[in-house]
Short mmCIF file of C-alpha atoms and ligand atoms in Angstrom, two decimals:
data_model
loop_
_atom_site.label_atom_id
_atom_site.label_comp_id
_atom_site.label_asym_id
_atom_site.label_seq_id
_atom_site.Cartn_x
_atom_site.Cartn_y
_atom_site.Cartn_z
CA MET A 1364 83.12 -24.08 -27.26
CA SER A 1365 82.40 -26.44 -30.17
CA ASN A 1366 80.33 -28.72 -27.93
CA PHE A 1367 78.31 -25.83 -26.57
CA GLU A 1368 74.59 -26.46 -26.69
CA PRO A 1369 72.55 -23.42 -25.68
CA ALA A 1370 69.65 -23.58 -23.27
CA ILE A 1371 66.75 -21.53 -24.56
CA ILE A 1372 63.69 -20.58 -22.53
CA ALA A 1373 60.63 -19.74 -24.62
CA PHE A 1374 57.62 -18.04 -23.06
CA VAL A 1375 54.84 -18.92 -25.49
CA CYS A 1376 51.26 -17.76 -25.61
CA ASN A 1377 48.72 -20.52 -25.08
CA TRP A 1378 46.49 -19.43 -27.96
CA CYS A 1379 49.00 -19.01 -30.78
CA THR A 1380 52.62 -20.06 -30.42
CA TYR A 1381 51.95 -22.95 -28.05
CA THR A 1382 49.36 -24.24 -30.51
CA ALA A 1383 51.88 -23.81 -33.34
CA ALA A 1384 54.40 -25.84 -31.33
CA ASP A 1385 51.77 -28.52 -30.86
CA LEU A 1386 51.05 -28.44 -34.59
CA ALA A 1387 54.76 -28.76 -35.37
CA GLY A 1388 54.85 -31.82 -33.15
CA THR A 1389 51.77 -33.47 -34.63
CA SER A 1390 53.10 -32.67 -38.13
CA ARG A 1391 56.31 -34.49 -37.16
CA LEU A 1392 58.44 -31.41 -37.84
CA THR A 1393 61.75 -31.43 -36.07
CA TYR A 1394 63.36 -28.59 -34.19
CA PRO A 1395 66.27 -28.44 -31.73
CA LYS A 1396 65.70 -29.94 -28.31
CA ASN A 1397 67.45 -26.96 -26.69
CA VAL A 1398 64.21 -25.04 -26.34
CA ARG A 1399 62.15 -25.34 -23.14
CA LEU A 1400 58.65 -23.99 -23.59
CA ILE A 1401 56.89 -22.16 -20.79
CA ARG A 1402 53.22 -21.85 -21.64
CA VAL A 1403 51.63 -18.57 -20.60
CA MET A 1404 48.10 -17.39 -21.29
CA CYS A 1405 49.35 -14.28 -23.09
CA THR A 1406 52.71 -12.65 -23.80
CA GLY A 1407 51.34 -9.67 -21.89
CA MET A 1408 51.78 -11.61 -18.64
CA VAL A 1409 55.51 -12.16 -19.15
CA ASP A 1410 56.99 -9.95 -16.47
CA PRO A 1411 60.44 -8.56 -17.36
CA GLN A 1412 61.68 -10.15 -14.12
CA TYR A 1413 60.97 -13.59 -15.61
CA VAL A 1414 63.33 -12.84 -18.46
CA ILE A 1415 66.10 -11.51 -16.25
CA LYS A 1416 65.70 -14.44 -13.85
CA ALA A 1417 65.93 -16.91 -16.75
CA PHE A 1418 69.23 -15.38 -17.84
CA LEU A 1419 70.63 -15.17 -14.34
CA GLU A 1420 69.76 -18.83 -13.76
CA GLY A 1421 71.59 -20.00 -16.84
CA ALA A 1422 69.48 -19.48 -19.97
CA ASP A 1423 71.58 -18.65 -23.02
CA GLY A 1424 68.61 -17.23 -24.91
CA VAL A 1425 65.03 -16.22 -24.20
CA LEU A 1426 62.17 -16.10 -26.65
CA ILE A 1427 58.81 -14.48 -26.09
CA SER A 1428 56.33 -15.46 -28.74
CA GLY A 1429 52.63 -14.95 -29.12
CA CYS A 1430 49.75 -13.87 -31.30
CA HIS A 1431 50.25 -11.49 -34.21
CA PRO A 1432 49.45 -7.82 -33.51
CA GLY A 1433 45.69 -7.43 -33.58
CA ASP A 1434 45.07 -11.11 -32.75
CA CYS A 1435 45.79 -11.11 -29.01
CA HIS A 1436 42.98 -12.84 -27.12
CA TYR A 1437 43.34 -10.24 -24.38
CA ILE A 1438 43.24 -7.34 -26.85
CA ASN A 1439 46.58 -5.68 -26.21
CA GLY A 1440 48.79 -8.14 -24.31
CA ASN A 1441 51.19 -8.56 -27.19
CA TYR A 1442 51.59 -4.79 -27.51
CA LYS A 1443 52.56 -4.70 -23.82
CA ALA A 1444 55.05 -7.51 -24.48
CA ARG A 1445 56.54 -5.56 -27.37
CA ARG A 1446 57.07 -2.49 -25.18
CA ARG A 1447 58.63 -4.62 -22.43
CA VAL A 1448 61.00 -6.34 -24.83
CA LYS A 1449 62.11 -2.97 -26.15
CA LEU A 1450 62.86 -1.90 -22.57
CA LEU A 1451 64.59 -5.19 -21.73
CA LYS A 1452 66.85 -4.85 -24.76
CA GLU A 1453 68.08 -1.57 -23.25
CA ILE A 1454 68.48 -3.05 -19.75
CA LEU A 1455 70.11 -6.42 -20.49
CA PRO A 1456 73.53 -5.01 -21.50
CA ARG A 1457 73.75 -3.50 -18.00
CA PHE A 1458 73.75 -7.08 -16.70
CA GLY A 1459 76.45 -7.97 -19.22
CA ILE A 1460 73.96 -9.83 -21.39
CA ASP A 1461 73.98 -9.32 -25.16
CA ASN A 1462 70.49 -8.16 -26.08
CA GLN A 1463 70.51 -10.35 -29.19
CA ARG A 1464 69.84 -13.21 -26.79
CA LEU A 1465 66.30 -11.94 -26.30
CA ARG A 1466 63.87 -12.31 -29.15
CA LEU A 1467 60.20 -11.50 -29.66
CA THR A 1468 58.22 -13.19 -32.40
CA TRP A 1469 54.64 -13.57 -33.50
CA ILE A 1470 53.78 -17.12 -34.46
CA GLY A 1471 50.12 -17.87 -35.18
CA ALA A 1472 48.37 -21.11 -34.26
CA SER A 1473 48.57 -22.48 -37.81
CA ASP A 1474 52.26 -21.64 -38.25
CA GLY A 1475 53.80 -24.95 -37.20
CA ILE A 1476 56.40 -24.78 -39.97
CA GLN A 1477 57.36 -21.24 -39.01
CA PHE A 1478 57.64 -22.32 -35.37
CA ALA A 1479 60.11 -25.09 -36.23
CA GLU A 1480 62.13 -22.77 -38.49
CA ILE A 1481 62.37 -20.00 -35.90
CA MET A 1482 63.46 -22.43 -33.19
CA GLY A 1483 66.22 -23.66 -35.47
CA GLU A 1484 67.35 -20.10 -36.32
CA LEU A 1485 67.30 -19.05 -32.70
CA VAL A 1486 69.38 -21.98 -31.50
CA THR A 1487 71.92 -21.38 -34.29
CA GLN A 1488 72.15 -17.68 -33.46
CA VAL A 1489 72.60 -18.26 -29.72
CA ARG A 1490 75.10 -21.06 -30.32
CA GLU A 1491 77.23 -18.53 -32.23
CA LEU A 1492 76.98 -16.06 -29.34
CA GLY A 1493 78.26 -18.66 -26.88
CA PRO A 1494 77.19 -19.16 -23.28
CA THR A 1495 75.71 -16.36 -21.18
CA LEU A 1496 77.70 -15.29 -18.17
CA PRO A 1497 79.91 -18.36 -17.85
CA ASP A 1498 81.37 -17.03 -14.61
CA LEU A 1499 77.95 -16.53 -13.07
CA LYS A 1500 76.96 -20.10 -13.99
CA MET A 1501 79.97 -21.37 -12.11
CA VAL A 1502 78.82 -19.44 -9.02
CA ILE A 1503 75.26 -20.74 -9.34
S1 FES B 1450 46.72 -14.05 -26.18
FE1 FES B 1450 48.43 -14.52 -27.47
S2 FES B 1450 49.68 -12.78 -27.20
FE2 FES B 1450 47.94 -12.29 -26.02
#
């Protein structure tokens, strides 16, 4: 378990969190390499099935991150994401997945430092939780 390195899938909004990730990179901030970013136009387009599929295919943690409430470029996409995450947190334990593995954050375009910090915190937290569904991974 000590060598366990979690795989994290992050669905990030193009307009805010993806830009923050870009800023973190251009500012030469470091964050763990465990995070794979999937750029979406808005957190409101992250279907709950994407999250479940990520876990079932081996992700140890999933992050959805976008614009702060009130700043969504599509008016209310992030509010939809917030409702879906609340629902997913109720559903995930039925799949045997600890709902602490799913996280929703708001990271604005100018928050490169916050982006790097949150990625570090998330990887540490998921590393402590251990792998998701080790038996299922062996089947896959
Ligand atoms: S455009 Fe960023 S969350 Fe909707």
